């Protein structure tokens, strides 16, 4: 019966606090740029992986405030913005959301594909981009360096996550980003490398056997010693991998045979891109604010004091306008509430007027119906109208139009009695006897 797999992984998932402390950058382009600059933006995004938006699709209409608006949701800390003008290519590196901002002029650059094309055996792997690169700052510190270099050093260093050698895994160190400052030209060289370790103290043929995954063909040799000794001479790369450049691996490293406590030579293979940057100016805000440094414009102490006073006046005016806007918004909200209350009072008054008009219309309708009923009674010949119908059980209709003979005169005729369940009488007349009893209605006889 088989046994379950033993847990050998010691990787600890990062906590939420570690994730929040990790700097995240956003590499974008602004305005109309060429195809080569667009490829340079893609290469720089690949360098900043995995703590960047590798598949970001920005629009030409996007402004800096749009990126600042989403920075809090994405936990962005730095913004790298490429642009192109008639004079050349520019790069702005700013701290989100309040600055400062470094303005660079890109004097020269080479794409990653051009750097790989120069190598005989280019080395590329997607696994190298799963961890953040290490950063190396060379020749930035020293006497006589200005404050702008100190600010640039802190800005570049904070763009990449910090490492803790006591807790860091050696297999996570796969790439290196190098910034080298040249004192003579005041230029900053940007390079991107991958870390490769190789065995030392062996010939090129043996090294090829160890590093290769395929078994070499020995068909042209009578003995394996011929294959080993035929390349016993040292090449230029072997001279670089001498004992003085060898290190002892403290942990297991990626690659075949790279075990703990083994002697290995560390080499750097360039991945690209390359850039040659020149610092033009430094602003206190994010692409705005006070100019802290300018490579061409130098102001006196009086001009700097005047600039500071003007900036303070502008900030005071902005605060006053912001306060006025907030007071106006509160006043409009109060006015809107008052208008809503007045509108409700007007609606109730309008409802009362409508009720009065409806009651007047109903009274007028009832008066009109009474008038129409009176006219209908007059048409039937009733002297005193008391109802709309007559009693058919006590009266009968007579055909007076044909000239019938009656028992009484027309002057003694009384109006018919009404009943709620009978139909209106058609000029029916009744004759009363001498003793007051009602007589029967006789129909008129035909003339002989």
CSV table of C-alpha atoms in Angstrom, one decimal:
chain,number,residue,atom,x,y,z
A,1,UNK,CA,0.0,0.0,0.0
A,2,UNK,CA,1.4,3.4,-1.0
A,3,UNK,CA,2.1,6.2,1.3
A,4,UNK,CA,0.8,9.7,0.9
A,5,UNK,CA,3.1,12.4,-0.5
A,6,UNK,CA,5.2,14.2,2.2
A,7,UNK,CA,4.9,18.0,2.2
A,8,UNK,CA,8.3,19.4,1.3
A,9,UNK,CA,7.3,22.9,0.2
A,10,UNK,CA,8.4,25.6,2.6
A,11,UNK,CA,7.0,28.6,0.6
A,12,UNK,CA,4.9,30.9,2.8
A,13,UNK,CA,2.1,32.9,1.1
A,14,UNK,CA,2.6,36.7,1.5
A,15,UNK,CA,0.4,38.5,4.0
A,16,UNK,CA,-1.8,41.4,3.2
A,17,UNK,CA,0.6,43.8,4.8
A,18,UNK,CA,3.4,42.5,2.6
A,19,UNK,CA,1.2,43.0,-0.5
A,20,UNK,CA,0.4,46.5,0.5
A,21,UNK,CA,4.0,47.4,1.0
A,22,UNK,CA,5.1,46.1,-2.4
A,23,UNK,CA,5.5,49.0,-4.8
A,24,UNK,CA,3.4,48.8,-8.0
A,25,UNK,CA,4.1,50.8,-11.1
A,26,UNK,CA,2.1,51.8,-14.1
A,27,UNK,CA,4.0,52.2,-17.5
A,28,UNK,CA,2.0,54.2,-20.0
A,29,UNK,CA,2.5,56.3,-23.1
A,30,UNK,CA,1.1,59.8,-23.7
A,31,UNK,CA,0.2,61.5,-27.0
A,32,UNK,CA,1.2,60.4,-30.5
A,33,UNK,CA,4.3,58.2,-30.4
A,34,UNK,CA,6.0,56.1,-33.0
A,35,UNK,CA,5.9,52.3,-33.3
A,36,UNK,CA,9.4,51.9,-31.9
A,37,UNK,CA,8.6,54.0,-28.8
A,38,UNK,CA,5.4,51.9,-28.3
A,39,UNK,CA,7.6,48.7,-28.4
A,40,UNK,CA,10.0,50.4,-25.8
A,41,UNK,CA,7.0,50.9,-23.5
A,42,UNK,CA,6.1,47.2,-23.9
A,43,UNK,CA,9.7,46.2,-23.0
A,44,UNK,CA,9.8,48.4,-19.9
A,45,UNK,CA,6.4,46.9,-18.8
A,46,UNK,CA,8.0,43.5,-19.1
A,47,UNK,CA,11.0,44.6,-17.0
A,48,UNK,CA,8.7,45.8,-14.2
A,49,UNK,CA,6.7,42.6,-14.0
A,50,UNK,CA,5.0,41.1,-12.0
A,51,UNK,CA,4.2,44.3,-10.1
A,52,UNK,CA,2.7,46.2,-13.1
A,53,UNK,CA,-0.1,46.1,-15.6
A,54,UNK,CA,1.5,44.1,-18.4
A,55,UNK,CA,-1.6,44.2,-20.7
A,56,UNK,CA,-2.8,47.7,-20.1
A,57,UNK,CA,-4.6,49.4,-23.0
A,58,UNK,CA,-4.6,53.1,-22.5
A,59,UNK,CA,-6.2,55.7,-24.8
A,60,UNK,CA,-4.8,58.8,-26.3
A,61,UNK,CA,-7.5,60.8,-24.4
A,62,UNK,CA,-6.4,59.5,-21.0
A,63,UNK,CA,-5.0,62.1,-18.7
A,64,UNK,CA,-2.8,61.9,-15.6
A,65,UNK,CA,-5.8,62.5,-13.4
A,66,UNK,CA,-7.4,59.3,-14.8
A,67,UNK,CA,-4.5,57.2,-13.6
A,68,UNK,CA,-4.4,58.9,-10.2
A,69,UNK,CA,-8.2,58.2,-9.9
A,70,UNK,CA,-7.6,54.4,-10.1
A,71,UNK,CA,-4.3,54.4,-8.2
A,72,UNK,CA,-6.0,53.8,-4.8
A,73,UNK,CA,-8.0,50.7,-6.1
A,74,UNK,CA,-4.9,49.2,-7.7
A,75,UNK,CA,-2.5,50.2,-4.9
A,76,UNK,CA,-0.2,52.0,-7.5
A,77,UNK,CA,2.8,53.8,-6.2
A,78,UNK,CA,4.8,55.0,-9.3
A,79,UNK,CA,3.9,56.2,-12.7
A,80,UNK,CA,6.3,55.9,-15.7
A,81,UNK,CA,5.1,58.0,-18.7
A,82,UNK,CA,6.7,58.0,-22.1
A,83,UNK,CA,6.1,60.7,-24.6
A,84,UNK,CA,7.6,61.9,-27.9
A,85,UNK,CA,8.1,65.4,-29.2
A,86,UNK,CA,10.0,67.0,-32.1
A,87,UNK,CA,13.2,67.2,-30.0
A,88,UNK,CA,13.1,63.6,-28.9
A,89,UNK,CA,11.7,61.0,-26.5
A,90,UNK,CA,10.9,61.8,-22.9
A,91,UNK,CA,10.4,59.8,-19.7
A,92,UNK,CA,8.6,61.0,-16.6
A,93,UNK,CA,8.8,59.0,-13.4
A,94,UNK,CA,6.4,60.3,-10.7
A,95,UNK,CA,5.4,59.2,-7.2
A,96,UNK,CA,1.6,58.7,-7.0
A,97,UNK,CA,-0.4,60.7,-5.9
A,98,UNK,CA,1.5,63.8,-4.8
A,99,UNK,CA,4.9,63.6,-6.4
A,100,UNK,CA,7.8,64.4,-6.8
A,101,UNK,CA,8.4,63.9,-10.6
A,102,UNK,CA,11.7,63.2,-12.4
A,103,UNK,CA,11.9,64.4,-16.0
A,104,UNK,CA,14.4,62.5,-18.2
A,105,UNK,CA,15.4,62.9,-21.8
A,106,UNK,CA,16.0,59.5,-23.5
A,107,UNK,CA,19.0,60.2,-25.6
A,108,UNK,CA,19.5,56.6,-26.9
A,109,UNK,CA,17.6,53.3,-26.5
A,110,UNK,CA,17.6,49.8,-27.9
A,111,UNK,CA,14.7,47.4,-27.9
A,112,UNK,CA,14.8,44.0,-26.3
A,113,UNK,CA,14.6,42.2,-29.6
A,114,UNK,CA,17.7,44.1,-30.8
A,115,UNK,CA,19.7,43.0,-27.7
A,116,UNK,CA,18.7,39.4,-28.1
A,117,UNK,CA,19.6,39.5,-31.8
A,118,UNK,CA,23.2,40.3,-31.0
A,119,UNK,CA,23.6,37.1,-28.9
A,120,UNK,CA,24.7,33.8,-30.4
A,121,UNK,CA,22.4,31.8,-28.0
A,122,UNK,CA,19.8,34.2,-26.6
A,123,UNK,CA,18.3,33.2,-23.3
A,124,UNK,CA,14.6,33.8,-22.8
A,125,UNK,CA,12.1,32.3,-20.4
A,126,UNK,CA,8.8,33.4,-19.0
A,127,UNK,CA,9.5,31.9,-15.7
A,128,UNK,CA,12.1,34.6,-15.0
A,129,UNK,CA,9.4,37.3,-15.0
A,130,UNK,CA,7.3,35.7,-12.2
A,131,UNK,CA,9.5,37.4,-9.6
A,132,UNK,CA,10.6,41.0,-9.2
A,133,UNK,CA,14.1,41.9,-10.3
A,134,UNK,CA,16.9,43.0,-8.1
A,135,UNK,CA,18.1,46.6,-8.4
A,136,UNK,CA,21.7,47.8,-8.5
A,137,UNK,CA,22.6,51.6,-8.2
A,138,UNK,CA,26.1,52.3,-9.2
A,139,UNK,CA,28.1,55.5,-8.7
A,140,UNK,CA,25.1,57.5,-7.3
A,141,UNK,CA,26.6,58.3,-3.9
A,142,UNK,CA,29.7,60.3,-3.2
A,143,UNK,CA,31.0,63.8,-2.3
A,144,UNK,CA,30.0,66.7,-4.5
A,145,UNK,CA,26.8,65.0,-5.7
A,146,UNK,CA,23.8,67.3,-5.7
A,147,UNK,CA,20.5,66.9,-3.9
A,148,UNK,CA,18.8,65.9,-7.2
A,149,UNK,CA,20.9,62.7,-7.3
A,150,UNK,CA,19.9,61.8,-3.7
A,151,UNK,CA,16.3,62.3,-4.7
A,152,UNK,CA,16.8,60.3,-7.9
A,153,UNK,CA,18.4,57.5,-5.9
A,154,UNK,CA,15.5,57.3,-3.5
A,155,UNK,CA,13.0,57.3,-6.3
A,156,UNK,CA,14.6,54.6,-8.3
A,157,UNK,CA,15.2,52.4,-5.3
A,158,UNK,CA,11.6,52.6,-4.1
A,159,UNK,CA,10.3,51.5,-7.5
A,160,UNK,CA,11.3,47.9,-6.7
A,161,UNK,CA,10.4,45.8,-3.7
A,162,UNK,CA,13.0,45.6,-0.9
A,163,UNK,CA,14.6,42.3,-0.1
A,164,UNK,CA,15.5,40.6,3.2
A,165,UNK,CA,18.6,38.4,2.8
A,166,UNK,CA,17.7,36.3,5.9
A,167,UNK,CA,14.3,35.3,4.6
A,168,UNK,CA,14.8,35.5,0.8
A,169,UNK,CA,14.8,32.4,-1.3
A,170,UNK,CA,17.8,32.2,-3.7
A,171,UNK,CA,15.6,30.9,-6.5
A,172,UNK,CA,13.7,34.2,-6.5
A,173,UNK,CA,16.7,36.1,-7.7
A,174,UNK,CA,16.4,35.7,-11.4
A,175,UNK,CA,16.9,39.1,-12.9
A,176,UNK,CA,18.8,42.3,-12.3
A,177,UNK,CA,18.1,46.0,-13.2
A,178,UNK,CA,21.2,48.2,-13.3
A,179,UNK,CA,21.3,52.0,-13.1
A,180,UNK,CA,24.8,53.4,-13.6
A,181,UNK,CA,25.5,57.1,-13.3
A,182,UNK,CA,28.3,58.6,-15.5
A,183,UNK,CA,30.0,61.6,-13.9
A,184,UNK,CA,31.6,62.8,-17.1
A,185,UNK,CA,28.4,62.9,-19.2
A,186,UNK,CA,25.8,63.2,-16.4
A,187,UNK,CA,24.0,60.3,-18.0
A,188,UNK,CA,22.2,57.4,-16.4
A,189,UNK,CA,22.6,54.0,-18.1
A,190,UNK,CA,19.8,51.5,-17.8
A,191,UNK,CA,20.4,47.8,-18.3
A,192,UNK,CA,18.4,44.6,-17.8
A,193,UNK,CA,20.0,41.2,-17.2
A,194,UNK,CA,19.1,37.6,-16.3
A,195,UNK,CA,21.2,35.6,-13.8
A,196,UNK,CA,22.8,32.4,-15.0
A,197,UNK,CA,25.0,30.0,-12.9
A,198,UNK,CA,27.5,27.6,-14.5
A,199,UNK,CA,29.8,24.9,-13.1
A,200,UNK,CA,33.5,25.8,-12.8
A,201,UNK,CA,36.7,23.8,-12.9
A,202,UNK,CA,35.7,21.6,-15.8
A,203,UNK,CA,36.4,21.7,-19.5
A,204,UNK,CA,34.0,22.9,-22.2
A,205,UNK,CA,33.2,19.4,-23.4
A,206,UNK,CA,32.3,18.1,-19.9
A,207,UNK,CA,30.3,21.3,-19.2
A,208,UNK,CA,28.4,20.6,-22.4
A,209,UNK,CA,27.6,17.1,-21.2
A,210,UNK,CA,26.5,18.3,-17.8
A,211,UNK,CA,24.3,21.1,-19.0
A,212,UNK,CA,22.8,19.4,-22.0
A,213,UNK,CA,19.7,17.3,-21.6
A,214,UNK,CA,20.6,15.1,-24.6
A,215,UNK,CA,23.3,12.5,-24.7
A,216,UNK,CA,26.2,13.5,-27.1
A,217,UNK,CA,26.9,11.5,-30.1
A,218,UNK,CA,30.2,9.5,-29.8
A,219,UNK,CA,30.1,7.9,-33.2
A,220,UNK,CA,33.3,9.7,-34.5
A,221,UNK,CA,35.4,8.8,-31.4
A,222,UNK,CA,37.1,5.6,-30.4
A,223,UNK,CA,37.2,6.6,-26.8
A,224,UNK,CA,35.3,9.0,-24.6
A,225,UNK,CA,38.5,10.6,-23.6
A,226,UNK,CA,38.9,12.0,-27.1
A,227,UNK,CA,35.6,13.8,-26.8
A,228,UNK,CA,36.6,15.2,-23.4
A,229,UNK,CA,40.1,16.3,-24.3
A,230,UNK,CA,39.4,17.6,-27.8
A,231,UNK,CA,38.1,20.9,-26.2
A,232,UNK,CA,40.5,21.1,-23.3
A,233,UNK,CA,41.5,24.6,-24.2
A,234,UNK,CA,39.8,27.5,-22.3
A,235,UNK,CA,37.7,30.0,-24.1
A,236,UNK,CA,37.0,33.6,-23.2
A,237,UNK,CA,33.9,32.6,-21.3
A,238,UNK,CA,35.8,30.0,-19.4
A,239,UNK,CA,38.4,32.5,-18.3
A,240,UNK,CA,35.5,34.6,-16.9
A,241,UNK,CA,34.3,31.6,-15.0
A,242,UNK,CA,37.6,31.1,-13.2
A,243,UNK,CA,37.9,30.3,-9.5
A,244,UNK,CA,38.0,33.9,-8.5
A,245,UNK,CA,34.5,34.4,-9.8
A,246,UNK,CA,33.1,31.3,-8.3
A,247,UNK,CA,30.6,31.3,-5.4
A,248,UNK,CA,29.2,28.7,-3.1
A,249,UNK,CA,25.4,28.2,-3.4
A,250,UNK,CA,23.7,28.7,-0.1
A,251,UNK,CA,20.5,27.1,-1.4
A,252,UNK,CA,19.3,25.1,-4.3
A,253,UNK,CA,19.1,27.2,-7.4
A,254,UNK,CA,17.2,26.8,-10.7
A,255,UNK,CA,18.9,24.8,-13.4
A,256,UNK,CA,20.4,21.4,-13.7
A,257,UNK,CA,22.8,20.3,-11.0
A,258,UNK,CA,22.7,23.6,-9.1
A,259,UNK,CA,22.6,22.1,-5.6
A,260,UNK,CA,23.4,23.6,-2.2
A,261,UNK,CA,27.1,24.0,-1.3
A,262,UNK,CA,28.1,23.6,-5.0
A,263,UNK,CA,30.7,25.8,-6.6
A,264,UNK,CA,29.1,27.8,-9.4
A,265,UNK,CA,30.1,30.8,-11.5
A,266,UNK,CA,27.6,33.6,-11.8
A,267,UNK,CA,27.1,35.3,-15.1
A,268,UNK,CA,24.7,38.0,-16.4
A,269,UNK,CA,23.0,37.7,-19.8
A,270,UNK,CA,21.4,40.8,-21.2
A,271,UNK,CA,17.7,40.7,-21.9
A,272,UNK,CA,17.1,44.4,-22.9
A,273,UNK,CA,16.0,47.0,-23.4
A,274,UNK,CA,18.8,49.6,-23.1
A,275,UNK,CA,18.3,53.3,-22.3
A,276,UNK,CA,20.6,56.3,-21.8
A,277,UNK,CA,18.8,58.9,-19.7
A,278,UNK,CA,19.6,62.5,-18.8
A,279,UNK,CA,17.9,64.2,-15.9
A,280,UNK,CA,16.3,67.5,-17.1
A,281,UNK,CA,14.3,68.8,-14.1
A,282,UNK,CA,12.5,67.8,-10.9
A,283,UNK,CA,9.1,69.0,-9.8
A,284,UNK,CA,7.6,68.9,-6.4
A,285,UNK,CA,4.2,67.5,-7.4
A,286,UNK,CA,3.0,64.9,-9.8
A,287,UNK,CA,3.9,66.4,-13.2
A,288,UNK,CA,3.2,69.8,-11.7
A,289,UNK,CA,4.2,72.1,-8.8
A,290,UNK,CA,7.4,73.8,-7.8
A,291,UNK,CA,10.5,73.2,-9.9
A,292,UNK,CA,13.1,71.9,-7.5
A,293,UNK,CA,15.9,71.4,-10.1
A,294,UNK,CA,16.5,72.3,-13.7
A,295,UNK,CA,19.5,71.3,-15.7
A,296,UNK,CA,19.5,74.5,-17.8
A,297,UNK,CA,17.7,77.2,-15.8
A,298,UNK,CA,19.4,78.4,-12.7
A,299,UNK,CA,17.7,81.0,-10.5
A,300,UNK,CA,19.1,83.3,-7.8
A,301,UNK,CA,18.0,83.3,-4.2
A,302,UNK,CA,15.7,86.4,-4.7
A,303,UNK,CA,14.0,84.7,-7.7
A,304,UNK,CA,13.5,81.5,-5.7
A,305,UNK,CA,11.9,83.5,-2.8
A,306,UNK,CA,9.6,85.4,-5.2
A,307,UNK,CA,8.6,82.1,-6.8
A,308,UNK,CA,7.8,80.7,-3.3
A,309,UNK,CA,5.6,83.7,-2.5
A,310,UNK,CA,3.7,83.4,-5.8
A,311,UNK,CA,3.2,79.7,-5.2
A,312,UNK,CA,1.9,80.4,-1.7
A,313,UNK,CA,-0.5,83.0,-3.0
A,314,UNK,CA,-1.8,80.5,-5.6
A,315,UNK,CA,-2.3,77.9,-2.9
A,316,UNK,CA,-4.2,80.4,-0.7
A,317,UNK,CA,-6.5,81.3,-3.6
A,318,UNK,CA,-7.2,77.7,-4.4
A,319,UNK,CA,-8.1,77.0,-0.8
A,320,UNK,CA,-10.5,80.1,-0.7
A,321,UNK,CA,-12.1,79.0,-4.0
A,322,UNK,CA,-12.6,75.5,-2.6
A,323,UNK,CA,-14.2,76.8,0.5
A,324,UNK,CA,-16.5,79.0,-1.5
A,325,UNK,CA,-17.5,76.1,-3.7
A,326,UNK,CA,-18.3,74.0,-0.6
A,327,UNK,CA,-20.5,76.8,0.9
A,328,UNK,CA,-22.3,77.3,-2.4
A,329,UNK,CA,-23.1,73.5,-2.6
A,330,UNK,CA,-24.5,73.6,0.9
A,331,UNK,CA,-26.6,76.7,0.1
A,332,UNK,CA,-28.0,75.1,-3.0
A,333,UNK,CA,-28.9,71.9,-1.1
A,334,UNK,CA,-30.8,74.1,1.5
A,335,UNK,CA,-32.6,76.0,-1.3
A,336,UNK,CA,-33.6,72.8,-2.9
A,337,UNK,CA,-35.1,71.4,0.3
A,338,UNK,CA,-37.1,74.7,0.8
A,339,UNK,CA,-38.4,74.6,-2.8
A,340,UNK,CA,-39.6,71.0,-2.3
A,341,UNK,CA,-41.6,72.1,0.9
A,342,UNK,CA,-43.2,75.1,-1.0
A,343,UNK,CA,-44.1,72.8,-3.9
A,344,UNK,CA,-45.9,70.4,-1.5
A,345,UNK,CA,-47.9,73.3,-0.1
A,346,UNK,CA,-48.8,74.5,-3.6
A,347,UNK,CA,-49.9,71.0,-4.5
A,348,UNK,CA,-52.2,70.8,-1.4
A,349,UNK,CA,-53.8,74.2,-2.2
A,350,UNK,CA,-54.3,73.1,-5.8
A,351,UNK,CA,-56.0,69.9,-4.6
A,352,UNK,CA,-58.4,72.0,-2.4
A,353,UNK,CA,-59.3,74.2,-5.4
A,354,UNK,CA,-59.9,71.2,-7.5
A,355,UNK,CA,-62.3,69.7,-4.8
A,356,UNK,CA,-64.2,73.1,-4.7
A,357,UNK,CA,-64.6,73.2,-8.4
A,358,UNK,CA,-65.7,69.6,-8.5
A,359,UNK,CA,-68.4,70.3,-5.9
A,360,UNK,CA,-69.6,73.3,-7.8
A,361,UNK,CA,-69.8,71.3,-11.0
A,362,UNK,CA,-71.8,68.6,-9.2
A,363,UNK,CA,-74.3,71.1,-7.9
A,364,UNK,CA,-74.7,72.7,-11.3
A,365,UNK,CA,-75.2,69.2,-12.8
A,366,UNK,CA,-77.9,68.4,-10.2
A,367,UNK,CA,-79.7,71.8,-10.9
A,368,UNK,CA,-79.6,71.1,-14.6
A,369,UNK,CA,-81.1,67.6,-14.2
A,370,UNK,CA,-84.0,69.1,-12.1
A,371,UNK,CA,-84.7,71.7,-14.9
A,372,UNK,CA,-84.7,69.0,-17.5
A,373,UNK,CA,-87.1,66.9,-15.5
A,374,UNK,CA,-89.4,69.9,-15.0
A,375,UNK,CA,-89.5,70.5,-18.8
A,376,UNK,CA,-90.2,66.8,-19.4
A,377,UNK,CA,-93.1,67.0,-17.0
A,378,UNK,CA,-94.5,70.1,-18.7
A,379,UNK,CA,-94.3,68.2,-22.0
A,380,UNK,CA,-96.5,65.4,-20.6
A,381,UNK,CA,-99.1,68.0,-19.5
A,382,UNK,CA,-98.6,67.5,-15.7
A,383,UNK,CA,-99.6,70.6,-13.6
A,384,UNK,CA,-97.8,69.6,-10.5
A,385,UNK,CA,-94.9,67.3,-11.2
A,386,UNK,CA,-94.0,65.0,-8.3
A,387,UNK,CA,-92.3,62.1,-10.0
A,388,UNK,CA,-91.0,60.6,-13.1
A,389,UNK,CA,-93.5,57.7,-13.5
A,390,UNK,CA,-97.3,56.9,-13.1
A,391,UNK,CA,-99.1,54.0,-11.5
A,392,UNK,CA,-100.1,51.7,-14.3
A,393,UNK,CA,-102.2,49.5,-11.9
A,394,UNK,CA,-104.8,52.3,-11.2
A,395,UNK,CA,-104.8,54.1,-14.5
A,396,UNK,CA,-105.2,53.1,-18.2
A,397,UNK,CA,-104.2,55.0,-21.3
A,398,UNK,CA,-106.9,56.5,-23.5
A,399,UNK,CA,-106.9,57.6,-27.1
A,400,UNK,CA,-108.1,61.2,-26.9
A,401,UNK,CA,-106.6,62.0,-30.3
A,402,UNK,CA,-109.5,60.0,-31.9
A,403,UNK,CA,-112.2,62.0,-30.1
A,404,UNK,CA,-113.7,59.5,-27.6
A,405,UNK,CA,-116.6,60.3,-25.2
A,406,UNK,CA,-115.8,60.6,-21.5
A,407,UNK,CA,-117.8,60.4,-18.3
A,408,UNK,CA,-116.5,63.8,-17.1
A,409,UNK,CA,-115.3,67.1,-18.4
A,410,UNK,CA,-111.6,67.9,-19.0
A,411,UNK,CA,-111.6,70.6,-16.2
A,412,UNK,CA,-112.2,68.0,-13.5
A,413,UNK,CA,-109.3,65.8,-14.7
A,414,UNK,CA,-106.6,65.2,-12.1
A,415,UNK,CA,-103.0,64.3,-12.9
A,416,UNK,CA,-102.1,60.5,-12.6
A,417,UNK,CA,-100.4,59.1,-9.6
A,418,UNK,CA,-96.8,58.2,-9.9
A,419,UNK,CA,-95.1,55.0,-8.9
A,420,UNK,CA,-91.4,54.2,-8.7
A,421,UNK,CA,-91.9,50.9,-10.7
A,422,UNK,CA,-94.1,52.2,-13.5
A,423,UNK,CA,-93.5,53.9,-16.7
A,424,UNK,CA,-94.3,57.5,-17.4
A,425,UNK,CA,-98.0,58.1,-18.4
A,426,UNK,CA,-98.8,59.3,-21.9
A,427,UNK,CA,-101.3,62.1,-21.2
A,428,UNK,CA,-103.6,59.7,-19.2
A,429,UNK,CA,-106.6,61.4,-17.6
A,430,UNK,CA,-108.9,60.1,-14.9
A,431,UNK,CA,-112.6,61.0,-14.3
A,432,UNK,CA,-114.0,61.3,-10.8
A,433,UNK,CA,-117.6,60.4,-9.9
A,434,UNK,CA,-119.9,62.7,-8.0
A,435,UNK,CA,-119.2,61.0,-4.7
A,436,UNK,CA,-115.4,61.4,-5.1
A,437,UNK,CA,-114.6,57.8,-6.1
A,438,UNK,CA,-112.4,57.5,-9.1
A,439,UNK,CA,-114.0,56.3,-12.2
A,440,UNK,CA,-112.6,54.0,-14.9
A,441,UNK,CA,-110.9,55.5,-17.9
A,442,UNK,CA,-113.0,55.0,-21.0
A,443,UNK,CA,-111.6,54.8,-24.4
A,444,UNK,CA,-113.1,57.0,-27.1
A,445,UNK,CA,-115.8,55.3,-29.4
A,446,UNK,CA,-115.8,55.6,-33.1
A,447,UNK,CA,-118.1,58.0,-34.7
A,448,UNK,CA,-121.0,56.6,-36.6
